[in-house]
């Protein structure tokens, strides 16, 4: 399975500012995904990061708030813009290696964001 | 993707088998059953998946009913380190449809 490096692991940010989270994979992957996990909740899919095109956002998430880049097949960034305390969550990057044989999905260790 | 229903919480004594049920009555013929777990503050970890046959690996066994409307994840000898939230997910197995949607999962607590 793929190995994912996600940075930063945690941050405390002031409201109104923006934070960019990086996700680096040790091999080329077709699909990369960004999730949010609010305190005490399950994981919610934010968007699919597509290489060479705009990200595909899930209902309730918009590009202005969560711009995503995917410059190549091993890297993606998620920016949380104009943050408020409600954005305090764990943000996780995930990749699909494209096979059902071994489950396919690998998750990063997450970025714990606190907005004050 | 089909919806799944899991109990909110379960507990199990250390060393005993933990049997975690999942209902997926609307599952389609080409949808796989996946299990992941999330230990506190970590990213989810893949456990096992199957289509219609029972599956076993070094972590767990997956029993899928003949009509595929439900399944059970079995941890044969639970340890304290197995305390986690367990997610049952059904999705099409094709690599072209990669999204995973998580439900609320089951909080498994293993006690000494």
XYZ file of C-alpha atoms in Angstrom:
228
model
C 0.000 0.000 0.000
C 1.015 3.636 -0.391
C 2.795 5.667 2.281
C 1.404 9.144 2.899
C 3.150 12.076 4.528
C 0.792 14.789 5.675
C 1.921 18.189 6.969
C 1.493 19.870 9.342
C 0.417 17.309 11.893
C -1.286 19.992 13.944
C -1.692 23.744 14.051
C -3.421 26.455 16.013
C -4.603 29.319 13.829
C -6.282 32.662 14.271
C -9.755 33.129 12.865
C -9.828 34.834 9.497
C -6.534 33.322 8.376
C -5.903 30.414 6.010
C -3.957 27.179 6.393
C -2.608 24.974 3.619
C -2.229 21.266 4.329
C 0.108 19.159 2.219
C -0.222 15.509 1.267
C 2.721 13.688 -0.298
C 2.474 10.081 -1.505
C 5.436 7.787 -2.106
C 4.063 6.546 -5.425
C 1.846 7.766 -8.216
C -1.845 7.422 -7.481
C -4.860 8.087 -9.616
C -7.218 9.412 -6.985
C -6.579 11.497 -3.898
C -9.256 12.521 -1.418
C -9.629 15.004 1.401
C -11.750 14.328 4.474
C -12.780 16.302 7.511
C -13.466 14.811 10.909
C -15.101 17.162 13.348
C -14.746 16.444 17.064
C -16.561 13.254 18.018
C -17.845 12.714 14.483
C -17.207 10.362 11.616
C -15.220 11.235 8.508
C -16.853 13.448 5.902
C -15.548 13.519 2.360
C -14.720 17.076 1.271
C -13.533 16.558 -2.282
C -11.677 14.435 -4.788
C -8.415 15.955 -5.995
C -8.033 15.355 -9.710
C -4.672 15.653 -11.422
C -4.761 18.223 -14.178
C -8.286 19.447 -13.518
C -10.403 21.065 -10.854
C -11.301 19.146 -7.736
C -14.726 17.561 -7.425
C -16.481 18.786 -4.293
C -19.105 16.992 -2.219
C -22.360 18.608 -1.297
C -21.850 21.304 1.303
C -18.256 22.057 0.382
C -17.140 24.790 -2.020
C -13.927 25.705 -3.748
C -13.743 29.202 -2.260
C -13.607 27.766 1.239
C -11.500 24.667 0.503
C -9.332 25.274 -2.562
C -7.410 22.189 -3.608
C -4.386 21.743 -5.807
C -3.153 18.555 -7.478
C -0.093 19.474 -9.532
C 1.060 15.887 -10.087
C 0.247 12.264 -9.294
C 2.027 12.229 -5.922
C 1.054 15.524 -4.287
C -1.969 17.547 -3.273
C -2.794 20.474 -1.015
C -5.966 21.509 0.774
C -6.379 25.083 1.963
C -8.858 25.965 4.675
C -9.671 29.615 3.959
C -10.946 32.414 6.163
C -11.068 30.091 9.130
C -13.557 30.200 11.956
C -13.708 28.082 15.133
C -16.200 25.794 13.359
C -13.361 24.700 11.081
C -11.558 23.122 14.019
C -11.279 19.501 12.907
C -8.911 16.790 11.832
C -8.262 16.941 8.078
C -7.160 13.724 6.402
C -5.725 12.931 3.022
C -6.464 9.565 1.449
C -5.397 7.794 -1.703
C -6.837 4.972 -3.747
C -4.209 2.798 -5.321
C -6.790 1.691 -7.813
C -7.198 -1.934 -6.940
C -9.797 -3.845 -4.994
C -7.339 -6.639 -4.287
C -5.855 -5.168 -1.122
C -8.570 -2.726 -0.139
C -6.894 0.048 -2.029
C -7.277 2.898 0.420
C -4.575 4.412 2.585
C -5.011 7.385 4.902
C -2.557 9.935 6.146
C -2.151 10.523 9.856
C -4.175 13.722 9.659
C -3.802 17.402 10.482
C -5.382 18.498 13.734
C -6.515 22.084 13.276
C -7.648 24.344 16.095
C -9.004 27.779 15.219
C -9.058 30.352 17.991
C -23.277 3.396 -2.668
C -25.530 1.377 -0.406
C -26.154 2.525 3.141
C -24.963 0.542 6.135
C -26.301 0.226 9.685
C -24.078 -0.614 12.632
C -24.583 -0.630 16.401
C -23.252 2.504 18.033
C -21.112 0.672 20.552
C -20.039 -2.767 21.690
C -17.651 -4.169 24.228
C -15.658 -7.330 24.521
C -13.390 -9.007 27.027
C -9.743 -9.259 26.133
C -8.907 -12.598 24.547
C -12.456 -13.265 23.456
C -13.807 -12.983 19.937
C -15.350 -9.654 18.961
C -18.216 -9.981 16.478
C -19.222 -6.699 14.857
C -22.417 -6.785 12.772
C -23.329 -4.644 9.786
C -26.561 -4.446 7.837
C -26.487 -3.465 4.168
C -29.855 -4.603 2.877
C -29.739 -2.453 -0.274
C -26.353 -3.687 -1.439
C -25.998 -4.144 -5.183
C -24.481 -7.116 -6.930
C -21.255 -5.302 -7.780
C -20.704 -3.683 -4.395
C -18.033 -4.879 -2.027
C -18.178 -4.799 1.773
C -15.178 -3.008 3.314
C -14.162 -2.715 6.948
C -11.899 -0.008 8.338
C -11.058 0.971 11.858
C -9.889 4.177 13.433
C -7.920 4.140 16.610
C -8.214 7.382 18.498
C -6.577 10.333 16.719
C -5.151 8.214 13.907
C -6.120 7.845 10.248
C -8.455 4.957 9.382
C -6.826 1.591 8.801
C -7.993 -0.958 6.254
C -8.963 -4.319 7.780
C -10.616 -6.529 5.188
C -13.088 -6.570 2.339
C -15.199 -9.085 0.427
C -17.800 -9.485 -2.277
C -19.779 -12.618 -1.414
C -17.402 -15.225 -0.062
C -16.124 -15.283 3.487
C -12.676 -13.785 3.808
C -9.900 -14.139 6.338
C -6.595 -12.373 6.770
C -4.097 -11.876 9.566
C -6.277 -9.260 11.228
C -9.818 -10.547 10.990
C -12.485 -12.652 9.316
C -15.416 -11.353 7.322
C -18.589 -13.384 7.163
C -21.111 -12.282 4.528
C -24.591 -13.808 4.546
C -25.739 -15.684 1.485
C -28.174 -12.935 0.511
C -25.383 -10.362 1.125
C -27.702 -8.156 3.149
C -25.543 -8.318 6.238
C -22.051 -9.181 7.346
C -20.026 -9.708 10.501
C -16.457 -8.732 11.187
C -14.762 -11.125 13.581
C -11.667 -10.293 15.589
C -10.842 -13.777 16.883
C -8.826 -12.833 19.964
C -9.459 -9.206 20.831
C -6.736 -7.229 22.574
C -6.794 -3.845 24.267
C -5.176 -2.400 21.135
C -8.288 -3.353 19.153
C -10.283 -0.660 20.954
C -11.340 1.593 18.079
C -14.229 2.771 15.929
C -15.009 0.179 13.251
C -16.574 1.278 9.986
C -18.478 -0.945 7.602
C -18.661 0.531 4.099
C -20.106 -0.786 0.872
C -18.933 0.495 -2.449
C -18.392 -0.551 -5.992
C -15.067 -2.325 -6.230
C -14.016 -0.748 -9.492
C -10.970 1.467 -9.266
C -12.717 4.112 -11.329
C -15.179 4.901 -8.567
C -12.885 5.611 -5.673
C -14.948 7.449 -3.109
C -15.389 6.056 0.397
C -18.294 7.357 2.446
C -18.135 6.723 6.161
C -21.104 6.162 8.442
C -21.012 6.518 12.214
C -19.346 3.171 12.842
C -19.240 1.023 15.976
C -17.129 1.996 18.965
C -15.575 -1.255 20.160
C -14.154 -1.216 23.660
C -12.018 -4.161 24.726
C -11.724 -4.468 28.487
C -9.134 -6.396 30.482
